[in-house]
mmCIF file of C-alpha atoms in Angstrom:
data_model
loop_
_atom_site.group_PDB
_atom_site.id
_atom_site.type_symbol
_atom_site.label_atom_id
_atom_site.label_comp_id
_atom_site.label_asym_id
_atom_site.label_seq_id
_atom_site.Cartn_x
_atom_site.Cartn_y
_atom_site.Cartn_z
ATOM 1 C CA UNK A 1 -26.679 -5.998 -35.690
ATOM 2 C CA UNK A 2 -25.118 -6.866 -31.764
ATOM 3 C CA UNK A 3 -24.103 -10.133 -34.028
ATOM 4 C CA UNK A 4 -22.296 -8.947 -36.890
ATOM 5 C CA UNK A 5 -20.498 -5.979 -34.507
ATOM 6 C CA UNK A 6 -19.098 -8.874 -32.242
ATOM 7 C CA UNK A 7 -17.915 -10.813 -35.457
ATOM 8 C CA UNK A 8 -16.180 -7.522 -36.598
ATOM 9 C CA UNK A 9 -14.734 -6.538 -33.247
ATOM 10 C CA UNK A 10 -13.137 -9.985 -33.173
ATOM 11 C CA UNK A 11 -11.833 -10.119 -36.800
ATOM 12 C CA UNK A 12 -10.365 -6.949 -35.682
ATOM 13 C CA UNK A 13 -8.613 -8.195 -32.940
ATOM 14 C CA UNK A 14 -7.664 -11.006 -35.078
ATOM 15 C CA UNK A 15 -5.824 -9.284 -37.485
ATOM 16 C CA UNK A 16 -3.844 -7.111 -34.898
ATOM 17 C CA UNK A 17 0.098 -8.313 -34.013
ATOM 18 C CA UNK A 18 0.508 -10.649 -31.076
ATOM 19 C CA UNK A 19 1.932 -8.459 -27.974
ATOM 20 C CA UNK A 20 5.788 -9.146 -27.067
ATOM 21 C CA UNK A 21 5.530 -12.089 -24.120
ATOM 22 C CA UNK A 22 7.016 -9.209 -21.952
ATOM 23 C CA UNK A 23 7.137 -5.262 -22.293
ATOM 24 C CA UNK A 24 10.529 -3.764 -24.072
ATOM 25 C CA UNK A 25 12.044 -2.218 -20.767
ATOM 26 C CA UNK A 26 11.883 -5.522 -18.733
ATOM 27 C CA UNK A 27 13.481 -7.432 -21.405
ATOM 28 C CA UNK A 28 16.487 -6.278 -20.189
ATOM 29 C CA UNK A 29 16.950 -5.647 -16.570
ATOM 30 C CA UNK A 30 18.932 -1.832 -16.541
ATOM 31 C CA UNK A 31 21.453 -3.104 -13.585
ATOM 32 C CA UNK A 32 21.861 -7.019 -12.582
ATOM 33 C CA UNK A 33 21.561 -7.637 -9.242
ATOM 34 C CA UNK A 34 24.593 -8.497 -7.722
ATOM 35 C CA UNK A 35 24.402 -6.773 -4.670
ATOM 36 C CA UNK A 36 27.881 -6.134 -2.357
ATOM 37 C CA UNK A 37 27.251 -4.078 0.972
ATOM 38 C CA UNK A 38 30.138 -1.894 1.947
ATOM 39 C CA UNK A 39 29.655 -1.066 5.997
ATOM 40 C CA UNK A 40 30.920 2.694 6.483
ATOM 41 C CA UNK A 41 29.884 2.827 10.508
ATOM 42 C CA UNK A 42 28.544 0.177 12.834
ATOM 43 C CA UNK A 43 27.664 0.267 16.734
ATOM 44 C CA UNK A 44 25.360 -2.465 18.378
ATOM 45 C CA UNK A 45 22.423 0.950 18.420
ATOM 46 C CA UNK A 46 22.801 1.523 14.296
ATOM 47 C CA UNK A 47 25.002 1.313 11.482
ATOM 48 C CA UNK A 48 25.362 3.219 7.868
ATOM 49 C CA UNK A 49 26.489 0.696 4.708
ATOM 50 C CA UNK A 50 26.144 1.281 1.127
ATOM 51 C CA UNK A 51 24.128 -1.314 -0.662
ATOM 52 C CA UNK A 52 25.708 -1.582 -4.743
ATOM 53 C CA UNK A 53 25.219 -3.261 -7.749
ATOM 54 C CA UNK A 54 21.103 -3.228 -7.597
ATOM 55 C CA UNK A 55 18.068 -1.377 -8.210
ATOM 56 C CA UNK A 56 15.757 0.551 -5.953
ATOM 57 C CA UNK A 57 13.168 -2.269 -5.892
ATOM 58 C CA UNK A 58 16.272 -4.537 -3.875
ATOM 59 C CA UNK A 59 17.103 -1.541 -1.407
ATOM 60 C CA UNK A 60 12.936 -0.707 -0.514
ATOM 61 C CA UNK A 61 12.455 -4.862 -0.106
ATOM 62 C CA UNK A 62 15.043 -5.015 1.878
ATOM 63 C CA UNK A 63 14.144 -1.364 4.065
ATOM 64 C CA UNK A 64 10.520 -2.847 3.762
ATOM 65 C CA UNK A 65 11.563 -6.040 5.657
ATOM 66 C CA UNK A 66 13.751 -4.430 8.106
ATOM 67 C CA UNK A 67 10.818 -2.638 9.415
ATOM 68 C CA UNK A 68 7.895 -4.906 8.993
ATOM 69 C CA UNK A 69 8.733 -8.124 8.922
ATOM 70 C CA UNK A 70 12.207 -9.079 11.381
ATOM 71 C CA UNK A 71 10.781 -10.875 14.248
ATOM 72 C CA UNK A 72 11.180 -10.069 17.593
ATOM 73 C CA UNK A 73 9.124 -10.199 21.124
ATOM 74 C CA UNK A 74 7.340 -7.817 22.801
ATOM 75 C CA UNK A 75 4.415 -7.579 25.659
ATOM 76 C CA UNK A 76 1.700 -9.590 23.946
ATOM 77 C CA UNK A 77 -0.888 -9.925 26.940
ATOM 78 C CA UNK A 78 -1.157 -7.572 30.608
ATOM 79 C CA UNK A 79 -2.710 -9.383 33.608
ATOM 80 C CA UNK A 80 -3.498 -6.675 36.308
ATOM 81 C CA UNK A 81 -3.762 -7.695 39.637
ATOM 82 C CA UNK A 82 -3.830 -3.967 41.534
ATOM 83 C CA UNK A 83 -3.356 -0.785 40.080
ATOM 84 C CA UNK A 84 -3.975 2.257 42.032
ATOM 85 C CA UNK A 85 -1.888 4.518 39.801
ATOM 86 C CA UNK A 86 -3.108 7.527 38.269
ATOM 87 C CA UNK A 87 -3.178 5.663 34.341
ATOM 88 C CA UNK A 88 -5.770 3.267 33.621
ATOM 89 C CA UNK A 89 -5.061 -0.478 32.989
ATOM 90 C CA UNK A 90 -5.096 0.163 28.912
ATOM 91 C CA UNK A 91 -2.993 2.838 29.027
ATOM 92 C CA UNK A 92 -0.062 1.070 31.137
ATOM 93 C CA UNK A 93 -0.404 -1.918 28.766
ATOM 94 C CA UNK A 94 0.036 0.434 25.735
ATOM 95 C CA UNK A 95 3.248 1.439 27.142
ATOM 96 C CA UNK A 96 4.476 -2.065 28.309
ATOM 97 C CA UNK A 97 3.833 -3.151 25.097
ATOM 98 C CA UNK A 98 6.048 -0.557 23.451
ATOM 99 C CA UNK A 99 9.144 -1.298 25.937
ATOM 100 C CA UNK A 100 11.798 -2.786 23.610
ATOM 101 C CA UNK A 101 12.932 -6.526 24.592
ATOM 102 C CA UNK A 102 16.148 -7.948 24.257
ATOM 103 C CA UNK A 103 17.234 -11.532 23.998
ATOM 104 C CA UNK A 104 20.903 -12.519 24.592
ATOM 105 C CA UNK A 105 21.797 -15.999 24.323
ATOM 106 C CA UNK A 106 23.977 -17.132 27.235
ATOM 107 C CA UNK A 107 26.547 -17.926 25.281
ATOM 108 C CA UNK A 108 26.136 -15.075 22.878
ATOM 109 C CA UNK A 109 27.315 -11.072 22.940
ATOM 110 C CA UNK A 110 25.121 -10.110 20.087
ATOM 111 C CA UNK A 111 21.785 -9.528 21.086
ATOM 112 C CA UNK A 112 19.093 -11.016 18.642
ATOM 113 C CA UNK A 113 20.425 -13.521 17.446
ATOM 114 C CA UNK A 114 19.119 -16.657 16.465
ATOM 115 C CA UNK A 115 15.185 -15.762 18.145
ATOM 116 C CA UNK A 116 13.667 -17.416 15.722
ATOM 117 C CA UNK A 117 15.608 -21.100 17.208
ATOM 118 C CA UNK A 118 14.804 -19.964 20.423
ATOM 119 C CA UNK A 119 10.924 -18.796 20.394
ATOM 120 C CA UNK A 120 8.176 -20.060 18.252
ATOM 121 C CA UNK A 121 5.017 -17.601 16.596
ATOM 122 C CA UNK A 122 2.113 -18.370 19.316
ATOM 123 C CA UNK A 123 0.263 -19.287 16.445
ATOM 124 C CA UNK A 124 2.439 -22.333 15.573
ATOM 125 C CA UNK A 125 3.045 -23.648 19.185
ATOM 126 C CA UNK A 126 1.402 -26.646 20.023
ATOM 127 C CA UNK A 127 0.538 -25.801 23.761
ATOM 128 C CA UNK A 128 -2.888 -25.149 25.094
ATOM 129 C CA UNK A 129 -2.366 -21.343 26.122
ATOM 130 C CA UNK A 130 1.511 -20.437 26.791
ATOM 131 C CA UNK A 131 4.865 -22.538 27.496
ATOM 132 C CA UNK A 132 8.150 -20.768 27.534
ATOM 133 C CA UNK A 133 8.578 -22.396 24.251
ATOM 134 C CA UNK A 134 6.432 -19.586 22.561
ATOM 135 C CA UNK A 135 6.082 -16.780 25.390
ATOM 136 C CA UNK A 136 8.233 -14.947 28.321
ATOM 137 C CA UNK A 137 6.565 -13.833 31.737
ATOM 138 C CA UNK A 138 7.373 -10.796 33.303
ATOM 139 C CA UNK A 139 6.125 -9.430 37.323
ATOM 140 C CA UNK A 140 6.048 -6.546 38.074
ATOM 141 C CA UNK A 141 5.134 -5.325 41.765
ATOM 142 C CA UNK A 142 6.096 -1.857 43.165
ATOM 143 C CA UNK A 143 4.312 -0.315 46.444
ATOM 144 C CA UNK A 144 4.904 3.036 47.563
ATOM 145 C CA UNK A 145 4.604 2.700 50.603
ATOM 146 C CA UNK A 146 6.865 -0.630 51.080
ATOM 147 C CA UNK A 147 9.679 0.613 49.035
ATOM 148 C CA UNK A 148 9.818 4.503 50.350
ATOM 149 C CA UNK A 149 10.586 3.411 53.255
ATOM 150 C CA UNK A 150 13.867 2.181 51.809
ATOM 151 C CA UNK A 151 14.890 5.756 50.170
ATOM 152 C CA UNK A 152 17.081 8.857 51.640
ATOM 153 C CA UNK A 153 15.076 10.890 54.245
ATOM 154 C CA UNK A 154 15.698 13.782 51.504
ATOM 155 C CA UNK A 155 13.563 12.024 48.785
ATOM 156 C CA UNK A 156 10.730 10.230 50.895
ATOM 157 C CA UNK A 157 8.778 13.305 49.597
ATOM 158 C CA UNK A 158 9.179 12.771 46.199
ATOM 159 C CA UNK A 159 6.920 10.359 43.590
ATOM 160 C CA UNK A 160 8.856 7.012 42.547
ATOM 161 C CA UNK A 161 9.145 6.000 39.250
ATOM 162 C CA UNK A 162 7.873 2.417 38.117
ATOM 163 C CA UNK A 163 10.947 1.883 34.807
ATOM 164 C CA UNK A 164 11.546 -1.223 33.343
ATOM 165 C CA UNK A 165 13.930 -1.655 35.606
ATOM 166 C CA UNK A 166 10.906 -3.349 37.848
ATOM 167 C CA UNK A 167 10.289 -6.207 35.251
ATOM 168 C CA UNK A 168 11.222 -9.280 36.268
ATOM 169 C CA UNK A 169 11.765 -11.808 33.659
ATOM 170 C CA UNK A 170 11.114 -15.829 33.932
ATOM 171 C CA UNK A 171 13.645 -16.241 31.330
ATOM 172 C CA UNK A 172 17.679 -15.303 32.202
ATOM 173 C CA UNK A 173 18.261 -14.472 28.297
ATOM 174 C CA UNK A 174 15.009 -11.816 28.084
ATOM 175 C CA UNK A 175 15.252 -8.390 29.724
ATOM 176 C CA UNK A 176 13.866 -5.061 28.813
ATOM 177 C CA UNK A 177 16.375 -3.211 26.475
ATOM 178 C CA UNK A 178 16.666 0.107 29.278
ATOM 179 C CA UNK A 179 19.029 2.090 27.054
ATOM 180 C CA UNK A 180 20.493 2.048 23.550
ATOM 181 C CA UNK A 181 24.091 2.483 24.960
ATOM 182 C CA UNK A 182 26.205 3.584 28.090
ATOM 183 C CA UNK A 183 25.856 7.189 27.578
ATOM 184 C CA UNK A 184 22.362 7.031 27.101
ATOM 185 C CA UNK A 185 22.726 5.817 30.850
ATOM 186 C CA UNK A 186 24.537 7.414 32.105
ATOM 187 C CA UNK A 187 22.652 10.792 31.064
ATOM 188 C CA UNK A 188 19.302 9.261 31.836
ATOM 189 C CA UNK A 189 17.662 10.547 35.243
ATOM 190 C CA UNK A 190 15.578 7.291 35.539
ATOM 191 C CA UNK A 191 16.899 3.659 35.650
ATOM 192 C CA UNK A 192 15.119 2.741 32.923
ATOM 193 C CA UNK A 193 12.177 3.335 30.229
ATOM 194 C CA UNK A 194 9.608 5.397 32.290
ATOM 195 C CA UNK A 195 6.506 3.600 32.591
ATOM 196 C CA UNK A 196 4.132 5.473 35.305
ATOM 197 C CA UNK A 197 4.803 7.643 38.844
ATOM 198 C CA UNK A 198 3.028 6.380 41.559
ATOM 199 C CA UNK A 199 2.541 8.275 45.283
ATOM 200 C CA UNK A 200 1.825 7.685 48.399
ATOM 201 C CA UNK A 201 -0.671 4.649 48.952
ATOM 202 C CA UNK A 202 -0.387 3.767 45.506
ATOM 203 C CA UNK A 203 0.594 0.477 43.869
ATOM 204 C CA UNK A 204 1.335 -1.416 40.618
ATOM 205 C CA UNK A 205 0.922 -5.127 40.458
ATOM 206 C CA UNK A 206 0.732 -7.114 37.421
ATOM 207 C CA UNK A 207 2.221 -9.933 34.989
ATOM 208 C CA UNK A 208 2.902 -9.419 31.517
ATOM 209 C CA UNK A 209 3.293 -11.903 28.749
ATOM 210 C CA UNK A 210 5.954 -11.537 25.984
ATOM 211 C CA UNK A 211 5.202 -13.191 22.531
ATOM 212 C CA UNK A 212 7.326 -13.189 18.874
ATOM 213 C CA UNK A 213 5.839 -11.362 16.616
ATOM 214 C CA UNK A 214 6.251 -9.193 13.259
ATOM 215 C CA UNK A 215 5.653 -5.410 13.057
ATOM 216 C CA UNK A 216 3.131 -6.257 10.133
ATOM 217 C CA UNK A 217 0.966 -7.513 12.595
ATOM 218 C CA UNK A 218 1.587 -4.124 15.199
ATOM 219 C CA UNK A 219 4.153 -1.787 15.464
ATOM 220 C CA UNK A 220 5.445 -2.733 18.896
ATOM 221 C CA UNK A 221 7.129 -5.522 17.146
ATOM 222 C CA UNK A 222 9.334 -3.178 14.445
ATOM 223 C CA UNK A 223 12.879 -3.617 15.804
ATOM 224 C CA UNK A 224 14.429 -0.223 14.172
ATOM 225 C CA UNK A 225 13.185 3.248 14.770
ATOM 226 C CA UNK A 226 14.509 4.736 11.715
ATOM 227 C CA UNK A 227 15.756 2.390 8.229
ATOM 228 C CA UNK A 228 15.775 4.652 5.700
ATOM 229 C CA UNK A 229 18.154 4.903 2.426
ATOM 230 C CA UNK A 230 18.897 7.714 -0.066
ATOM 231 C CA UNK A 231 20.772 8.031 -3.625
ATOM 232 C CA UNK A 232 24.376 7.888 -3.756
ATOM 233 C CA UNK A 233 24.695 10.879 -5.424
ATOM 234 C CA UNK A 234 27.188 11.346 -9.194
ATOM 235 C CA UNK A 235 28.953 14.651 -9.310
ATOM 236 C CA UNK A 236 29.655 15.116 -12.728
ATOM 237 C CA UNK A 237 33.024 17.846 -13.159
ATOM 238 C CA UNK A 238 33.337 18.902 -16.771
ATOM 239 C CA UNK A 239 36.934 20.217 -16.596
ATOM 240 C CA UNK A 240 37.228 21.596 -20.641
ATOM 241 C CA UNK A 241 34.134 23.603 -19.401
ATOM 242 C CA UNK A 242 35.075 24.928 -16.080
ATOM 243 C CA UNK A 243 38.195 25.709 -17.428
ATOM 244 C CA UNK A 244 36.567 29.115 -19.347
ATOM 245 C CA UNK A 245 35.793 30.967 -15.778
ATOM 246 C CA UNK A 246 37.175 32.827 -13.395
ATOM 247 C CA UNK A 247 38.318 32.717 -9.980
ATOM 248 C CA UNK A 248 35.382 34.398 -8.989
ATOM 249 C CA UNK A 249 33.260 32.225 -10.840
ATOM 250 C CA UNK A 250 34.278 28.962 -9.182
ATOM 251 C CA UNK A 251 34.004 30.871 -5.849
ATOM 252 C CA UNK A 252 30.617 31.596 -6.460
ATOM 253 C CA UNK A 253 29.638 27.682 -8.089
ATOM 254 C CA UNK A 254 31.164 26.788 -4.319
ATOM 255 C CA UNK A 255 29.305 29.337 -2.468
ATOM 256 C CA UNK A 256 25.977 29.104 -4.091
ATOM 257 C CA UNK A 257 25.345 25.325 -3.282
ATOM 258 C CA UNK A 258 24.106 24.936 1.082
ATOM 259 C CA UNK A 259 25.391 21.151 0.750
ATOM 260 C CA UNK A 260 29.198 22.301 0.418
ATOM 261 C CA UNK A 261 29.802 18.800 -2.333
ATOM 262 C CA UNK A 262 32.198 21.306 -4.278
ATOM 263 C CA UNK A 263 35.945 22.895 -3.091
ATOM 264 C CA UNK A 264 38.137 25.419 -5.205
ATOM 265 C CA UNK A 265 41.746 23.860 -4.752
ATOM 266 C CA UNK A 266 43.922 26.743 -3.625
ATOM 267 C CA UNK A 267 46.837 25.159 -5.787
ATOM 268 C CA UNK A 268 45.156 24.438 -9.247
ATOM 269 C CA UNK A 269 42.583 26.454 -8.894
ATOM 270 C CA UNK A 270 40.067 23.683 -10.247
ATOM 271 C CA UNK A 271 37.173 22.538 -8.811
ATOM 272 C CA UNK A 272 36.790 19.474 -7.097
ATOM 273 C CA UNK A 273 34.616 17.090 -4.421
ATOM 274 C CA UNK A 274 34.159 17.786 -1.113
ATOM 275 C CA UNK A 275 35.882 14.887 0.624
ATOM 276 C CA UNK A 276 32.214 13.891 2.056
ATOM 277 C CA UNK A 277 29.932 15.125 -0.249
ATOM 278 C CA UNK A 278 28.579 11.765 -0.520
ATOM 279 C CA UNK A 279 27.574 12.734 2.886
ATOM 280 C CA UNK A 280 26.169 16.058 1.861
ATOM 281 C CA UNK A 281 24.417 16.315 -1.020
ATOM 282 C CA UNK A 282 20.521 16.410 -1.067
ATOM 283 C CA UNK A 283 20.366 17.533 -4.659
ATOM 284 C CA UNK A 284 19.391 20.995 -4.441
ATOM 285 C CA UNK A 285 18.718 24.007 -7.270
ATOM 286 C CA UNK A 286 21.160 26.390 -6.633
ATOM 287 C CA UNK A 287 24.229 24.793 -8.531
ATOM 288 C CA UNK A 288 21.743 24.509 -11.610
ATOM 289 C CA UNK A 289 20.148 27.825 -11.576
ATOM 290 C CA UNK A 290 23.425 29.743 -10.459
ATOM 291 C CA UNK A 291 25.873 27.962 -13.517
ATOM 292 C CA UNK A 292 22.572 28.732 -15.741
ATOM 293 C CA UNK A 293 23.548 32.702 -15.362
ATOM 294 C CA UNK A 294 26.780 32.041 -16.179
ATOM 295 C CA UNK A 295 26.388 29.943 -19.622
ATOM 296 C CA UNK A 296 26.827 31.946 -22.902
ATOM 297 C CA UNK A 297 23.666 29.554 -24.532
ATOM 298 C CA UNK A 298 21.015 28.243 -22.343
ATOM 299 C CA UNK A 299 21.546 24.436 -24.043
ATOM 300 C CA UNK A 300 24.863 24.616 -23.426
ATOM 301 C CA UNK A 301 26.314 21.708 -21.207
ATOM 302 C CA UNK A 302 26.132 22.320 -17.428
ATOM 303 C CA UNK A 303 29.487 22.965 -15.807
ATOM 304 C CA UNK A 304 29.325 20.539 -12.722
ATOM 305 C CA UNK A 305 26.300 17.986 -12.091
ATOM 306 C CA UNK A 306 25.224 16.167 -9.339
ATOM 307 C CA UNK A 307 22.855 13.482 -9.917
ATOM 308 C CA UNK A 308 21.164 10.444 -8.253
ATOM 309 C CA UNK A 309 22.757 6.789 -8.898
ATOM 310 C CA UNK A 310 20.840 4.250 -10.120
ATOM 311 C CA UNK A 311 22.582 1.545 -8.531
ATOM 312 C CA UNK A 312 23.544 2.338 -4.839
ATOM 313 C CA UNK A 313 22.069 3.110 -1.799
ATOM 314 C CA UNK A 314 23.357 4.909 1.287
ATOM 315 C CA UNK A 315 21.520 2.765 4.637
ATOM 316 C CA UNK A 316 20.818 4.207 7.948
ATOM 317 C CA UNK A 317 19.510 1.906 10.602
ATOM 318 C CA UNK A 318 18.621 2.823 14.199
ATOM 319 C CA UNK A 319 17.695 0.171 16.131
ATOM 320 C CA UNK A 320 15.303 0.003 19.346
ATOM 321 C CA UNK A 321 17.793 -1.942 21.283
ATOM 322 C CA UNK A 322 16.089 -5.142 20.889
ATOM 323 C CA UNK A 323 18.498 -6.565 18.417
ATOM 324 C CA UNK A 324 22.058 -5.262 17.321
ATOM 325 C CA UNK A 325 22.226 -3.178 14.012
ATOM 326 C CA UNK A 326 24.354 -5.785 11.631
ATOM 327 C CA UNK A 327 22.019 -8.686 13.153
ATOM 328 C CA UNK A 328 18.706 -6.704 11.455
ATOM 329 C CA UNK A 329 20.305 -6.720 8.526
ATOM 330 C CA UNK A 330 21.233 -9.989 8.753
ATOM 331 C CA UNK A 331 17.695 -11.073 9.493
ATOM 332 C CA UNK A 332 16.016 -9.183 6.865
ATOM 333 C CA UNK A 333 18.053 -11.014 4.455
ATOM 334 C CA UNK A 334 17.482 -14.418 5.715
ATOM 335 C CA UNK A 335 13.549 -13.223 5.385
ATOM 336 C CA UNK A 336 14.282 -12.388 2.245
ATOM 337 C CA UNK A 337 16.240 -15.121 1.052
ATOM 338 C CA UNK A 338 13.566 -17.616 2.344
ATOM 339 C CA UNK A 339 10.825 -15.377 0.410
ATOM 340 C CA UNK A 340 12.713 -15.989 -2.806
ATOM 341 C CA UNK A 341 12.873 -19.617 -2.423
ATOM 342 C CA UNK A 342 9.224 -19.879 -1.958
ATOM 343 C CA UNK A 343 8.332 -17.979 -5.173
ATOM 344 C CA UNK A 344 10.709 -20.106 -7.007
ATOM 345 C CA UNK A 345 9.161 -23.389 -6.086
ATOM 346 C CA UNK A 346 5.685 -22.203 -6.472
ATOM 347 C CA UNK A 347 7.086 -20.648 -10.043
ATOM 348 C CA UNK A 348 8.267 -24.734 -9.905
ATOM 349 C CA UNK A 349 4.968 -25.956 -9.326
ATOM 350 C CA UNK A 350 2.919 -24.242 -11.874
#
């Protein structure tokens, strides 16, 4: 009996339609991948572009790799030689880890650029434990004692600040990135990033090594605090539509919606885009349930919409100050360029 229901399950199968060699909706891709990046604002700290002519899987790889997987160095390794502070060893090494680092090539303003020529993964170097080919030293050495004696009479009272200011680098192009900008300086009450207070008979005194790394492997190597994107968003007008209400009525489409995407026009007396509302819009229910009360039939077409593209993508990258904005970017698509190339020659080798 097991027999003969095997042999029917199969003939069963058998006599079934071969499935399509790929599903109906990937067939045909919905929007070709062209991409074309359109920068609207860009410091050395961020930038905002719109990414077009895509699909959301492009804009989340390329958010994905900006976050995870752009290389950049960071305290690897702590070596403590004294530390009389009031943090233990692990903690301090926790926070030198997290201190953003910059490289500048001398003959470079961009910071960032080209690490990958200049460092090698630890992993790949060929040295027995560290060479500056793969790794950066920092010392750091502060004594209260020693360097009080060197401040105003009116502050000799006060605890002193270890910043990362106080790490000295082996390498002229690798410093600790102290602030995102000048006005984050010049508001900032220490010299640098904070790193532990220290009093009277107290001391730091260590050396920290600096390695390349990927924030796949830890956080400390991410180089952006924030890369996010959102929906450019469609507002939809239908003018034969909005022509059948009144004054009032437009007033109160305007009023109802928090994001401000729609103005009355004081001379036509049509409604029309905010200027920004690109800007604005976050796709909330008011305009739908307020032009809702106003339709004569509830499957009647809506007076204004305002929908999500498909298609493009509004960026917002903050770095940490170890690499310029436009150079992330940069970098992620290099990563994924080179990702690309090595699925299409394993694809190759099959």
């Amino acid at each position: 009996l097991a027999f003969q229901s095997q042999l029917e399950a199969r003939n069963h199968r058998q006599d079934k339609p071969a499935p399509p060699p790929f599903p109906p909706h990937l067939e045909i891709m919905p929007h070709r991948r062209f991409p074309k990046v359109e920068i609207f604002e860009m410091a050395p700290h961020e930038m905002r572009f719109l990414l077009s002519d895509t699909d959301a899987s492009m804009a989340n790889s390329i958010r994905r790799i900006m976050i995870a997987e752009v290389p950049t160095l960071a305290i690897d390794l702590v070596e403590f030689h004294e530390n009389s502070s009031v943090l233990n060893d692990e903690y301090i090494a926790h926070r030198l880890g997290l201190i953003p680092l910059r490289y500048q090539a001398v003959d470079s303003l961009k910071g960032g650029n080209d690490i990958q020529g200049a460092f090698l993964p630890m992993r790949e170097c060929v040295c027995y434990e560290r060479c500056p080919r793969c790794s950066v030293e920092f010392e750091l050495e502060v004594n209260y004692d020693k360097e009080n004696a060197k401040r105003p009479e009116g502050e000799r009272d006060m605890p002193i600040t270890i910043t990362s200011k106080d790490l000295k680098s082996n390498n002229e192009c690798v410093s600790p990135a102290h602030f995102l900008n000048e006005e984050e300086a010049d508001e900032a009450h220490d010299e640098g990033i904070s790193i532990v207070k220290i009093g009277p008979g107290q001391c730091l005194k260590l050396k920290a090594v600096a390695r390349m790394g990927v924030a796949k492997e830890h956080a400390k190597w991410s180089p952006v605090a924030v890369a996010t994107y959102r929906f450019w968003p469609v507002i939809t007008i239908n003018e034969e539509l909005c022509a059948t209400l009144t004054l009032e009525q437009k007033q109160e489409l305007v009023d109802c919606c928090p994001d401000r995407i729609l103005e009355l026009d004081e001379v036509t007396g049509k409604l029309i885009e905010a200027e920004n509302a690109w800007e604005l819009a976050t796709y909330t229910e008011d305009l739908r349930v307020t032009q809702n009360t106003m339709k004569k039939r509830p499957e009647d077409d809506d007076f204004i919409s305002c929908v999500q593209s498909k298609d493009k993508f509004i960026f917002q990258v903050e770095t940490t100050g170890a690499i310029d904005a436009d150079e992330i970017l940069m970098a992620s698509l290099r990563v994924l360029k080179d990702r690309l190339n090595y699925l299409a020659q394993e694809v190759e080798n099959l």
